[in-house]
């Protein structure tokens, strides 16, 4: 129930992997109200989206053509640490050279402490700084030279997925209003009562109704676990900005620029920029937040005269359970924290994949699958919160109540606080995040920890690794030069894809 990116990704993945278009396969129906538009501001993805699109049989070339998509190779954070003009760092998608082979943070601090960590151990920040694409025109669809995800037009993406689901995957589409929810004797949902199509029966109901959470939240009254005490942002202003000309460079990363009580995202698509201010309504008013957004747009080459930004409100948090009886919530109906690090669509992918992979064959199996699902996603939501809070708690900014409040120890999740204590004397490592499919690997924590200016006083040192680490530093530098010479710009490759496509 519900379309948008969450609904159509979920329907597509399940339909593709359970033969919805074949006799004997699962019957997958998507119902959405024709009058309720999706929120449509989630424009950033992780590299995992490449595998998701491949699993549902999408052409990457068609995806670029129809979704106004661009390549994303990570994030750049501006003014998060000190607030100075030269305060920036990258969180790239590629792992550091030598990751897992040597203690790279230790040898970075010992040999090159004046070079930003990510810039030393990874070639990808340099590709982003030069606006380079992560592959060449001859590289096949979904394959990478440098690891990448996407920036995309969320509205076009939902329509693209819908078309693919209907034309190729056998999904039944019902554009109609749900007027009631009919319960079975055992408390399951038996059917959805619709305005024009009567009662739509089902065995499993997936709630993709956005923040309304009409099935899991309103029908089943599953509690919402607010995280407002940890992450304060609850408001956003979003606007689309034209480029000065058609050949303007397309950024290869999401830029996140800290403000007095939040931060501004800046996402480059082939035809425009998507810009928005995420902020705490308890720390700044809407008018001041809009003034900061407009000032940023002008300072980054945009027009002074922009349309009124779209205003959004949200309560950061997630449901106490995500799967209850025969109903599972995916997307905003399960929860939302904030756009930082683009975790929303990634959690949709993970949720849809686990539903598809663990699809219960009988009702008797469903409660076991639901229990496993709830354990997995409670852990994942908690790790997302830890990782996002890491960006704030390490800030040295004290120029506003917002930044001061974010560094208060009693506003830090217990597990993150314990890890920060350990990381005073050792680097984030794989032993800190030991699940097979972690939301963020320890490498990501290293990029943020050291990008934000934290240093580690290593009590256990590895001098025998110094020469090995130096070799990895040189390897990163050599790869940087090689890729800068060989790779086209983001815009050049996207224009090639639109005209000629990628090799399949």
Tab-separated table of C-alpha atoms in Angstrom:
chain	number	residue	atom	x	y	z
A	1	UNK	CA	0.000	0.000	0.000
A	2	UNK	CA	1.633	3.179	-1.241
A	3	UNK	CA	3.844	3.927	-4.227
A	4	UNK	CA	6.838	6.229	-4.467
A	5	UNK	CA	10.366	4.879	-4.334
A	6	UNK	CA	9.657	2.639	-1.321
A	7	UNK	CA	6.514	1.038	-2.745
A	8	UNK	CA	7.787	0.420	-6.241
A	9	UNK	CA	11.248	-0.756	-5.153
A	10	UNK	CA	9.636	-3.245	-2.773
A	11	UNK	CA	7.094	-4.444	-5.327
A	12	UNK	CA	9.740	-4.716	-8.022
A	13	UNK	CA	12.222	-6.676	-5.962
A	14	UNK	CA	9.635	-9.156	-4.673
A	15	UNK	CA	8.001	-9.547	-8.077
A	16	UNK	CA	11.339	-10.093	-9.843
A	17	UNK	CA	12.545	-12.723	-7.393
A	18	UNK	CA	9.251	-14.547	-6.861
A	19	UNK	CA	8.121	-14.852	-10.500
A	20	UNK	CA	5.107	-12.573	-10.300
A	21	UNK	CA	4.886	-12.572	-14.088
A	22	UNK	CA	4.806	-16.386	-14.302
A	23	UNK	CA	2.103	-18.934	-13.458
A	24	UNK	CA	2.588	-20.167	-9.917
A	25	UNK	CA	4.567	-17.118	-8.826
A	26	UNK	CA	3.581	-14.729	-6.069
A	27	UNK	CA	0.847	-12.253	-6.957
A	28	UNK	CA	2.099	-8.742	-6.194
A	29	UNK	CA	-0.389	-5.857	-6.131
A	30	UNK	CA	0.461	-2.212	-5.493
A	31	UNK	CA	-2.328	0.140	-4.502
A	32	UNK	CA	-1.840	3.864	-4.121
A	33	UNK	CA	-4.132	6.814	-3.895
A	34	UNK	CA	-4.104	8.779	-7.152
A	35	UNK	CA	-4.424	12.018	-5.160
A	36	UNK	CA	-1.524	11.545	-2.713
A	37	UNK	CA	1.834	12.494	-4.190
A	38	UNK	CA	5.023	10.972	-2.730
A	39	UNK	CA	7.291	13.295	-0.731
A	40	UNK	CA	9.897	12.931	-3.461
A	41	UNK	CA	12.957	14.635	-1.975
A	42	UNK	CA	15.184	11.570	-1.429
A	43	UNK	CA	17.678	12.221	-4.219
A	44	UNK	CA	20.782	10.388	-2.942
A	45	UNK	CA	21.568	6.662	-2.895
A	46	UNK	CA	24.332	4.327	-1.799
A	47	UNK	CA	26.288	1.997	-4.111
A	48	UNK	CA	23.864	-0.734	-3.016
A	49	UNK	CA	21.315	0.762	-5.417
A	50	UNK	CA	23.328	-0.609	-8.338
A	51	UNK	CA	22.772	-4.148	-7.131
A	52	UNK	CA	19.110	-3.464	-6.387
A	53	UNK	CA	18.451	-2.143	-9.886
A	54	UNK	CA	20.329	-5.080	-11.363
A	55	UNK	CA	18.247	-7.527	-9.307
A	56	UNK	CA	14.993	-6.147	-10.678
A	57	UNK	CA	16.293	-6.180	-14.250
A	58	UNK	CA	16.568	-2.458	-14.918
A	59	UNK	CA	18.809	-1.054	-17.641
A	60	UNK	CA	21.278	1.397	-16.120
A	61	UNK	CA	21.321	3.392	-19.348
A	62	UNK	CA	17.528	3.745	-19.296
A	63	UNK	CA	17.707	4.675	-15.622
A	64	UNK	CA	20.049	7.573	-16.410
A	65	UNK	CA	17.919	8.744	-19.305
A	66	UNK	CA	14.580	8.633	-17.512
A	67	UNK	CA	15.468	9.626	-13.927
A	68	UNK	CA	17.721	12.640	-14.569
A	69	UNK	CA	20.375	10.611	-12.738
A	70	UNK	CA	24.004	11.437	-12.022
A	71	UNK	CA	26.903	9.595	-10.415
A	72	UNK	CA	27.543	9.981	-6.693
A	73	UNK	CA	30.889	8.991	-5.183
A	74	UNK	CA	30.425	10.072	-1.586
A	75	UNK	CA	29.816	13.166	0.498
A	76	UNK	CA	31.722	16.358	1.183
A	77	UNK	CA	31.195	18.054	4.554
A	78	UNK	CA	31.809	21.785	4.761
A	79	UNK	CA	32.165	23.803	7.996
A	80	UNK	CA	31.172	20.923	10.265
A	81	UNK	CA	34.288	20.880	12.416
A	82	UNK	CA	35.300	24.495	13.077
A	83	UNK	CA	32.988	26.496	10.829
A	84	UNK	CA	35.933	28.073	8.984
A	85	UNK	CA	35.946	28.566	5.223
A	86	UNK	CA	38.699	25.957	4.787
A	87	UNK	CA	36.977	23.401	7.020
A	88	UNK	CA	35.978	20.442	4.844
A	89	UNK	CA	36.478	16.704	4.470
A	90	UNK	CA	35.219	13.835	2.308
A	91	UNK	CA	33.447	10.578	3.095
A	92	UNK	CA	34.127	8.627	-0.122
A	93	UNK	CA	32.504	5.352	-1.134
A	94	UNK	CA	35.775	3.465	-1.690
A	95	UNK	CA	37.608	1.856	1.204
A	96	UNK	CA	41.000	3.280	2.190
A	97	UNK	CA	43.963	1.707	0.398
A	98	UNK	CA	45.360	-0.875	2.785
A	99	UNK	CA	42.127	-1.137	4.767
A	100	UNK	CA	42.369	-4.292	6.858
A	101	UNK	CA	46.018	-4.842	5.923
A	102	UNK	CA	47.661	-2.127	8.026
A	103	UNK	CA	46.568	0.349	10.684
A	104	UNK	CA	46.272	3.219	8.234
A	105	UNK	CA	45.080	5.866	10.768
A	106	UNK	CA	48.130	5.179	12.961
A	107	UNK	CA	50.581	5.658	10.103
A	108	UNK	CA	48.672	8.639	8.708
A	109	UNK	CA	49.096	10.433	12.037
A	110	UNK	CA	52.751	9.380	12.287
A	111	UNK	CA	53.778	10.236	8.725
A	112	UNK	CA	51.365	12.755	7.172
A	113	UNK	CA	49.195	14.379	9.887
A	114	UNK	CA	48.856	17.618	7.894
A	115	UNK	CA	47.128	15.866	4.953
A	116	UNK	CA	43.394	15.158	5.343
A	117	UNK	CA	42.945	11.454	6.095
A	118	UNK	CA	40.604	10.669	3.200
A	119	UNK	CA	42.771	12.620	0.746
A	120	UNK	CA	45.804	10.525	1.706
A	121	UNK	CA	44.304	7.035	1.801
A	122	UNK	CA	41.808	7.307	-1.058
A	123	UNK	CA	41.828	8.495	-4.646
A	124	UNK	CA	38.092	9.218	-4.630
A	125	UNK	CA	38.104	12.660	-2.940
A	126	UNK	CA	40.353	13.852	-5.747
A	127	UNK	CA	37.955	12.513	-8.384
A	128	UNK	CA	35.127	14.387	-6.661
A	129	UNK	CA	37.145	17.599	-6.448
A	130	UNK	CA	37.685	17.457	-10.227
A	131	UNK	CA	34.100	16.448	-11.045
A	132	UNK	CA	35.167	13.117	-12.514
A	133	UNK	CA	32.875	10.179	-13.263
A	134	UNK	CA	33.522	6.821	-11.552
A	135	UNK	CA	33.836	4.834	-14.795
A	136	UNK	CA	34.549	5.103	-18.501
A	137	UNK	CA	32.182	4.956	-21.437
A	138	UNK	CA	33.345	1.399	-22.220
A	139	UNK	CA	32.702	0.156	-18.673
A	140	UNK	CA	29.638	-2.125	-18.625
A	141	UNK	CA	26.378	-1.243	-16.942
A	142	UNK	CA	26.566	-1.283	-13.133
A	143	UNK	CA	30.310	-2.047	-13.191
A	144	UNK	CA	32.623	0.483	-11.547
A	145	UNK	CA	36.165	1.761	-11.772
A	146	UNK	CA	35.507	3.708	-8.563
A	147	UNK	CA	32.619	2.662	-6.307
A	148	UNK	CA	29.510	4.763	-6.891
A	149	UNK	CA	25.856	5.327	-6.143
A	150	UNK	CA	23.475	7.822	-7.721
A	151	UNK	CA	21.818	11.172	-7.452
A	152	UNK	CA	18.364	11.119	-9.014
A	153	UNK	CA	15.037	12.865	-9.418
A	154	UNK	CA	12.879	11.040	-6.851
A	155	UNK	CA	9.613	11.767	-8.640
A	156	UNK	CA	10.917	10.476	-11.964
A	157	UNK	CA	12.461	7.482	-10.224
A	158	UNK	CA	9.105	6.356	-8.837
A	159	UNK	CA	7.507	6.617	-12.290
A	160	UNK	CA	10.427	4.757	-13.871
A	161	UNK	CA	10.093	1.909	-11.377
A	162	UNK	CA	6.330	1.779	-11.864
A	163	UNK	CA	6.702	1.455	-15.620
A	164	UNK	CA	9.264	-1.324	-15.250
A	165	UNK	CA	7.169	-3.205	-12.681
A	166	UNK	CA	4.068	-3.085	-14.840
A	167	UNK	CA	5.686	-3.835	-18.191
A	168	UNK	CA	8.238	-6.461	-17.169
A	169	UNK	CA	7.593	-7.855	-13.696
A	170	UNK	CA	3.878	-8.631	-13.614
A	171	UNK	CA	2.938	-6.289	-10.773
A	172	UNK	CA	-0.780	-5.491	-10.635
A	173	UNK	CA	-1.413	-1.766	-10.192
A	174	UNK	CA	-4.544	-0.429	-8.479
A	175	UNK	CA	-4.811	3.374	-8.367
A	176	UNK	CA	-7.548	3.786	-5.780
A	177	UNK	CA	-8.373	5.133	-2.341
A	178	UNK	CA	-8.272	2.770	0.630
A	179	UNK	CA	-11.376	3.500	2.687
A	180	UNK	CA	-10.983	0.823	5.353
A	181	UNK	CA	-8.914	-2.059	6.680
A	182	UNK	CA	-10.693	-5.393	7.183
A	183	UNK	CA	-9.378	-7.664	9.926
A	184	UNK	CA	-9.322	-11.451	10.017
A	185	UNK	CA	-10.483	-13.380	13.077
A	186	UNK	CA	-6.885	-13.893	14.240
A	187	UNK	CA	-6.056	-10.165	14.087
A	188	UNK	CA	-4.260	-10.230	10.741
A	189	UNK	CA	-5.200	-7.823	7.988
A	190	UNK	CA	-7.595	-9.722	5.715
A	191	UNK	CA	-8.078	-7.085	3.041
A	192	UNK	CA	-7.974	-3.412	2.157
A	193	UNK	CA	-11.356	-1.910	1.349
A	194	UNK	CA	-11.121	0.385	-1.644
A	195	UNK	CA	-13.406	2.983	-3.114
A	196	UNK	CA	-13.754	1.472	-6.605
A	197	UNK	CA	-12.197	-2.007	-6.506
A	198	UNK	CA	-13.881	-3.466	-3.450
A	199	UNK	CA	-11.884	-5.524	-0.958
A	200	UNK	CA	-8.319	-6.418	-1.987
A	201	UNK	CA	-7.270	-9.554	-0.138
A	202	UNK	CA	-3.703	-10.554	0.598
A	203	UNK	CA	-1.446	-12.763	2.697
A	204	UNK	CA	1.209	-10.119	3.398
A	205	UNK	CA	0.647	-6.347	3.459
A	206	UNK	CA	3.565	-3.959	3.015
A	207	UNK	CA	2.981	-0.493	4.434
A	208	UNK	CA	4.618	2.118	2.173
A	209	UNK	CA	2.210	4.915	3.116
A	210	UNK	CA	4.918	7.322	4.202
A	211	UNK	CA	4.884	9.173	7.487
A	212	UNK	CA	1.168	8.455	7.911
A	213	UNK	CA	2.031	4.749	8.449
A	214	UNK	CA	-1.614	3.864	7.892
A	215	UNK	CA	-1.243	0.133	8.442
A	216	UNK	CA	1.518	-0.415	11.000
A	217	UNK	CA	1.147	2.885	12.807
A	218	UNK	CA	-2.551	3.760	12.685
A	219	UNK	CA	-4.200	0.363	12.267
A	220	UNK	CA	-1.927	-1.633	14.554
A	221	UNK	CA	-0.901	1.298	16.771
A	222	UNK	CA	2.749	0.263	16.874
A	223	UNK	CA	4.636	2.792	18.985
A	224	UNK	CA	6.908	5.372	17.415
A	225	UNK	CA	10.308	5.665	19.120
A	226	UNK	CA	11.300	9.317	18.824
A	227	UNK	CA	14.996	10.207	18.558
A	228	UNK	CA	14.512	13.942	18.976
A	229	UNK	CA	16.619	13.821	22.141
A	230	UNK	CA	19.608	12.589	20.121
A	231	UNK	CA	19.228	14.197	16.680
A	232	UNK	CA	17.407	17.520	16.798
A	233	UNK	CA	16.615	18.234	13.155
A	234	UNK	CA	12.874	18.110	12.458
A	235	UNK	CA	12.355	20.535	9.563
A	236	UNK	CA	13.525	21.028	6.013
A	237	UNK	CA	13.207	23.547	3.192
A	238	UNK	CA	13.777	22.156	-0.317
A	239	UNK	CA	14.153	23.929	-3.645
A	240	UNK	CA	15.357	23.182	-7.175
A	241	UNK	CA	18.001	25.480	-8.658
A	242	UNK	CA	18.815	25.815	-12.391
A	243	UNK	CA	22.380	25.780	-13.675
A	244	UNK	CA	23.795	28.959	-15.249
A	245	UNK	CA	24.201	27.050	-18.534
A	246	UNK	CA	23.735	23.568	-19.996
A	247	UNK	CA	27.427	22.671	-19.723
A	248	UNK	CA	27.816	23.542	-16.042
A	249	UNK	CA	29.810	20.860	-14.128
A	250	UNK	CA	27.793	18.210	-12.267
A	251	UNK	CA	29.096	17.565	-8.768
A	252	UNK	CA	30.264	14.001	-8.136
A	253	UNK	CA	29.335	14.085	-4.454
A	254	UNK	CA	26.600	15.314	-2.142
A	255	UNK	CA	27.752	18.492	-0.431
A	256	UNK	CA	26.606	19.080	3.145
A	257	UNK	CA	27.367	22.564	4.452
A	258	UNK	CA	26.804	23.275	8.144
A	259	UNK	CA	24.676	26.257	9.143
A	260	UNK	CA	23.852	27.869	12.482
A	261	UNK	CA	21.235	25.259	13.409
A	262	UNK	CA	21.457	22.537	10.770
A	263	UNK	CA	23.018	21.956	7.374
A	264	UNK	CA	22.320	22.445	3.665
A	265	UNK	CA	22.397	19.616	1.144
A	266	UNK	CA	23.460	20.294	-2.444
A	267	UNK	CA	22.903	17.573	-5.037
A	268	UNK	CA	23.831	17.926	-8.680
A	269	UNK	CA	21.582	16.381	-11.342
A	270	UNK	CA	22.144	16.783	-15.093
A	271	UNK	CA	19.428	19.446	-15.437
A	272	UNK	CA	19.477	21.169	-12.035
A	273	UNK	CA	20.664	21.226	-8.450
A	274	UNK	CA	18.538	19.984	-5.577
A	275	UNK	CA	19.239	22.166	-2.533
A	276	UNK	CA	17.678	22.027	0.902
A	277	UNK	CA	18.170	23.199	4.464
A	278	UNK	CA	17.664	20.643	7.250
A	279	UNK	CA	17.371	22.261	10.671
A	280	UNK	CA	16.069	22.114	14.207
A	281	UNK	CA	12.868	24.073	14.714
A	282	UNK	CA	13.745	24.395	18.395
A	283	UNK	CA	16.944	26.277	17.532
A	284	UNK	CA	15.979	28.450	14.561
A	285	UNK	CA	12.808	29.857	13.024
A	286	UNK	CA	11.610	29.083	9.507
A	287	UNK	CA	12.290	32.621	8.260
A	288	UNK	CA	15.901	32.595	9.433
A	289	UNK	CA	16.387	29.094	8.043
A	290	UNK	CA	15.091	30.276	4.665
A	291	UNK	CA	17.376	33.317	4.790
A	292	UNK	CA	20.390	31.048	5.347
A	293	UNK	CA	19.274	28.837	2.464
A	294	UNK	CA	18.914	31.781	0.104
A	295	UNK	CA	22.302	33.163	1.145
A	296	UNK	CA	23.917	29.786	0.455
A	297	UNK	CA	22.333	29.563	-3.001
A	298	UNK	CA	23.658	32.988	-3.994
A	299	UNK	CA	27.102	32.232	-2.545
A	300	UNK	CA	27.324	29.024	-4.620
A	301	UNK	CA	26.445	30.656	-7.931
A	302	UNK	CA	22.672	30.301	-7.881
A	303	UNK	CA	20.105	33.009	-8.567
A	304	UNK	CA	18.918	35.417	-5.885
A	305	UNK	CA	15.341	35.058	-7.106
A	306	UNK	CA	14.199	31.510	-6.304
A	307	UNK	CA	10.697	30.080	-5.820
A	308	UNK	CA	9.363	29.653	-2.316
A	309	UNK	CA	11.020	26.542	-0.842
A	310	UNK	CA	8.915	23.515	-0.072
A	311	UNK	CA	8.556	23.080	3.703
A	312	UNK	CA	8.690	19.653	5.347
A	313	UNK	CA	8.241	18.593	8.961
A	314	UNK	CA	9.271	15.258	10.461
A	315	UNK	CA	9.776	13.621	13.825
A	316	UNK	CA	13.112	11.773	13.814
A	317	UNK	CA	12.609	8.193	14.956
A	318	UNK	CA	11.403	4.718	14.030
A	319	UNK	CA	8.734	2.167	14.907
A	320	UNK	CA	9.165	-0.096	17.936
A	321	UNK	CA	8.447	-2.984	15.540
A	322	UNK	CA	8.585	-3.007	11.765
A	323	UNK	CA	6.813	-6.303	11.101
A	324	UNK	CA	3.656	-7.091	13.101
A	325	UNK	CA	1.419	-10.054	12.241
A	326	UNK	CA	1.072	-9.981	8.425
A	327	UNK	CA	2.084	-6.328	7.996
A	328	UNK	CA	5.589	-4.965	7.455
A	329	UNK	CA	6.503	-1.283	7.095
A	330	UNK	CA	9.108	-0.159	4.564
A	331	UNK	CA	10.262	3.415	3.984
A	332	UNK	CA	8.938	6.431	5.859
A	333	UNK	CA	6.185	4.324	7.413
A	334	UNK	CA	8.949	2.488	9.314
A	335	UNK	CA	10.750	5.664	10.330
A	336	UNK	CA	12.940	8.551	9.279
A	337	UNK	CA	15.894	10.209	10.943
A	338	UNK	CA	17.215	12.915	8.611
A	339	UNK	CA	18.743	13.107	5.112
A	340	UNK	CA	22.376	13.139	6.292
A	341	UNK	CA	24.322	10.297	4.602
A	342	UNK	CA	21.257	9.321	2.511
A	343	UNK	CA	20.255	6.327	4.635
A	344	UNK	CA	16.514	6.454	3.807
A	345	UNK	CA	16.596	4.725	0.402
A	346	UNK	CA	19.311	2.354	1.606
A	347	UNK	CA	17.042	1.158	4.418
A	348	UNK	CA	14.243	0.686	1.870
A	349	UNK	CA	16.575	-1.503	-0.196
A	350	UNK	CA	17.665	-3.539	2.819
A	351	UNK	CA	14.090	-3.986	4.008
A	352	UNK	CA	12.732	-5.038	0.619
A	353	UNK	CA	15.658	-7.404	0.109
A	354	UNK	CA	15.124	-9.131	3.460
A	355	UNK	CA	11.376	-9.470	2.876
A	356	UNK	CA	12.100	-11.015	-0.513
A	357	UNK	CA	14.923	-13.263	0.696
A	358	UNK	CA	13.039	-14.502	3.780
A	359	UNK	CA	9.545	-14.531	2.274
A	360	UNK	CA	7.589	-16.947	4.517
A	361	UNK	CA	6.104	-19.870	2.660
A	362	UNK	CA	3.267	-20.247	5.203
A	363	UNK	CA	1.522	-18.150	7.830
A	364	UNK	CA	3.092	-20.346	10.515
A	365	UNK	CA	6.552	-19.226	9.369
A	366	UNK	CA	5.646	-15.553	9.258
A	367	UNK	CA	6.013	-14.842	12.984
A	368	UNK	CA	9.522	-16.327	12.952
A	369	UNK	CA	10.484	-14.231	9.932
A	370	UNK	CA	8.931	-11.149	11.549
A	371	UNK	CA	10.944	-11.661	14.734
A	372	UNK	CA	14.182	-11.920	12.758
A	373	UNK	CA	13.266	-8.897	10.665
A	374	UNK	CA	12.531	-6.780	13.751
A	375	UNK	CA	15.819	-7.752	15.397
A	376	UNK	CA	17.784	-6.924	12.253
A	377	UNK	CA	16.177	-3.557	11.659
A	378	UNK	CA	16.148	-2.366	15.241
A	379	UNK	CA	19.906	-2.921	15.143
A	380	UNK	CA	20.216	-1.139	11.790
A	381	UNK	CA	18.198	1.899	12.824
A	382	UNK	CA	20.253	2.190	16.006
A	383	UNK	CA	23.496	2.068	13.998
A	384	UNK	CA	22.209	4.746	11.607
A	385	UNK	CA	21.500	6.985	14.597
A	386	UNK	CA	24.960	6.321	16.054
A	387	UNK	CA	26.653	7.141	12.761
A	388	UNK	CA	24.702	10.326	12.119
A	389	UNK	CA	25.256	11.538	15.669
A	390	UNK	CA	28.997	10.988	15.194
A	391	UNK	CA	29.047	13.874	12.717
A	392	UNK	CA	27.607	16.249	15.310
A	393	UNK	CA	29.205	15.166	18.562
A	394	UNK	CA	32.731	15.621	17.195
A	395	UNK	CA	32.175	19.222	16.100
A	396	UNK	CA	34.363	21.913	17.645
A	397	UNK	CA	31.799	24.578	16.776
A	398	UNK	CA	30.447	26.513	19.750
A	399	UNK	CA	28.984	29.462	17.862
A	400	UNK	CA	25.338	28.551	18.484
A	401	UNK	CA	23.204	26.678	20.995
A	402	UNK	CA	22.552	24.037	18.331
A	403	UNK	CA	26.193	23.001	18.041
A	404	UNK	CA	26.782	23.266	21.763
A	405	UNK	CA	23.746	21.095	22.516
A	406	UNK	CA	24.855	18.472	19.994
A	407	UNK	CA	28.085	17.848	21.890
A	408	UNK	CA	26.450	17.315	25.295
A	409	UNK	CA	27.405	13.869	26.562
A	410	UNK	CA	23.904	13.048	27.812
A	411	UNK	CA	22.582	13.404	24.248
A	412	UNK	CA	24.927	10.722	22.863
A	413	UNK	CA	23.688	7.109	22.492
A	414	UNK	CA	25.364	4.821	25.020
A	415	UNK	CA	26.980	2.539	22.451
A	416	UNK	CA	28.425	5.452	20.499
A	417	UNK	CA	29.753	7.012	23.708
A	418	UNK	CA	31.529	3.776	24.565
A	419	UNK	CA	33.065	3.538	21.103
A	420	UNK	CA	34.279	7.143	21.256
A	421	UNK	CA	36.022	6.319	24.514
A	422	UNK	CA	37.715	3.298	22.938
A	423	UNK	CA	38.701	5.294	19.856
A	424	UNK	CA	40.792	7.661	21.936
A	425	UNK	CA	43.468	4.973	21.901
A	426	UNK	CA	42.635	2.857	18.850
A	427	UNK	CA	41.022	3.329	15.443
A	428	UNK	CA	37.520	2.149	14.516
A	429	UNK	CA	37.932	-1.448	13.370
A	430	UNK	CA	35.955	-4.340	11.977
A	431	UNK	CA	35.712	-5.801	15.491
A	432	UNK	CA	33.501	-2.851	16.462
A	433	UNK	CA	30.991	-3.723	13.726
A	434	UNK	CA	30.953	-7.469	13.360
A	435	UNK	CA	27.693	-8.191	11.546
A	436	UNK	CA	27.975	-9.509	8.026
A	437	UNK	CA	25.863	-6.669	6.607
A	438	UNK	CA	26.622	-3.567	8.673
A	439	UNK	CA	24.860	-0.378	7.658
A	440	UNK	CA	28.136	1.547	7.828
A	441	UNK	CA	31.527	-0.237	7.920
A	442	UNK	CA	34.333	0.797	10.245
A	443	UNK	CA	35.996	2.545	7.291
A	444	UNK	CA	33.110	5.028	7.228
A	445	UNK	CA	33.609	5.727	10.921
A	446	UNK	CA	37.305	6.333	10.251
A	447	UNK	CA	36.509	8.824	7.500
A	448	UNK	CA	34.150	10.803	9.758
A	449	UNK	CA	36.217	10.522	12.952
A	450	UNK	CA	39.414	11.784	11.383
A	451	UNK	CA	37.693	14.129	8.957
A	452	UNK	CA	36.165	15.893	11.960
A	453	UNK	CA	39.607	16.447	13.452
A	454	UNK	CA	39.708	13.704	16.081
A	455	UNK	CA	43.139	12.186	16.674
A	456	UNK	CA	43.932	8.871	18.327
A	457	UNK	CA	46.761	8.259	20.794
A	458	UNK	CA	47.606	4.691	19.875
A	459	UNK	CA	48.688	2.645	22.875
A	460	UNK	CA	49.354	-0.372	20.661
A	461	UNK	CA	51.643	0.618	17.825
A	462	UNK	CA	52.727	-1.214	14.694
A	463	UNK	CA	56.093	0.242	13.577
A	464	UNK	CA	56.718	-2.860	11.455
A	465	UNK	CA	53.804	-1.746	9.241
A	466	UNK	CA	55.234	1.706	8.477
A	467	UNK	CA	56.819	0.738	5.157
A	468	UNK	CA	53.686	-1.183	4.136
A	469	UNK	CA	51.473	1.802	4.987
A	470	UNK	CA	53.748	4.126	3.044
A	471	UNK	CA	53.339	1.817	0.073
A	472	UNK	CA	49.560	2.118	0.344
A	473	UNK	CA	49.830	5.911	0.530
A	474	UNK	CA	51.859	5.882	-2.690
A	475	UNK	CA	49.394	3.455	-4.234
A	476	UNK	CA	46.521	5.845	-3.504
A	477	UNK	CA	48.498	8.717	-5.026
A	478	UNK	CA	49.347	6.710	-8.147
A	479	UNK	CA	45.734	5.612	-8.587
A	480	UNK	CA	44.656	9.223	-8.185
A	481	UNK	CA	46.825	10.407	-11.051
A	482	UNK	CA	45.936	7.431	-13.237
A	483	UNK	CA	42.198	7.932	-12.774
A	484	UNK	CA	42.284	11.700	-13.155
A	485	UNK	CA	43.978	11.200	-16.512
A	486	UNK	CA	41.672	8.409	-17.724
A	487	UNK	CA	38.183	9.244	-16.469
A	488	UNK	CA	35.713	11.625	-18.136
A	489	UNK	CA	33.825	14.230	-16.177
A	490	UNK	CA	30.485	13.399	-14.645
A	491	UNK	CA	28.663	15.438	-17.302
A	492	UNK	CA	30.681	13.998	-20.204
A	493	UNK	CA	29.855	10.414	-19.268
A	494	UNK	CA	26.193	11.158	-18.571
A	495	UNK	CA	25.836	12.832	-21.969
A	496	UNK	CA	27.460	9.780	-23.581
A	497	UNK	CA	25.019	7.460	-21.791
A	498	UNK	CA	22.061	9.483	-22.967
A	499	UNK	CA	23.225	9.312	-26.594
A	500	UNK	CA	24.795	5.846	-26.811
A	501	UNK	CA	24.103	3.946	-23.605
A	502	UNK	CA	26.519	1.758	-21.650
A	503	UNK	CA	27.757	-1.672	-22.661
A	504	UNK	CA	25.553	-4.464	-21.284
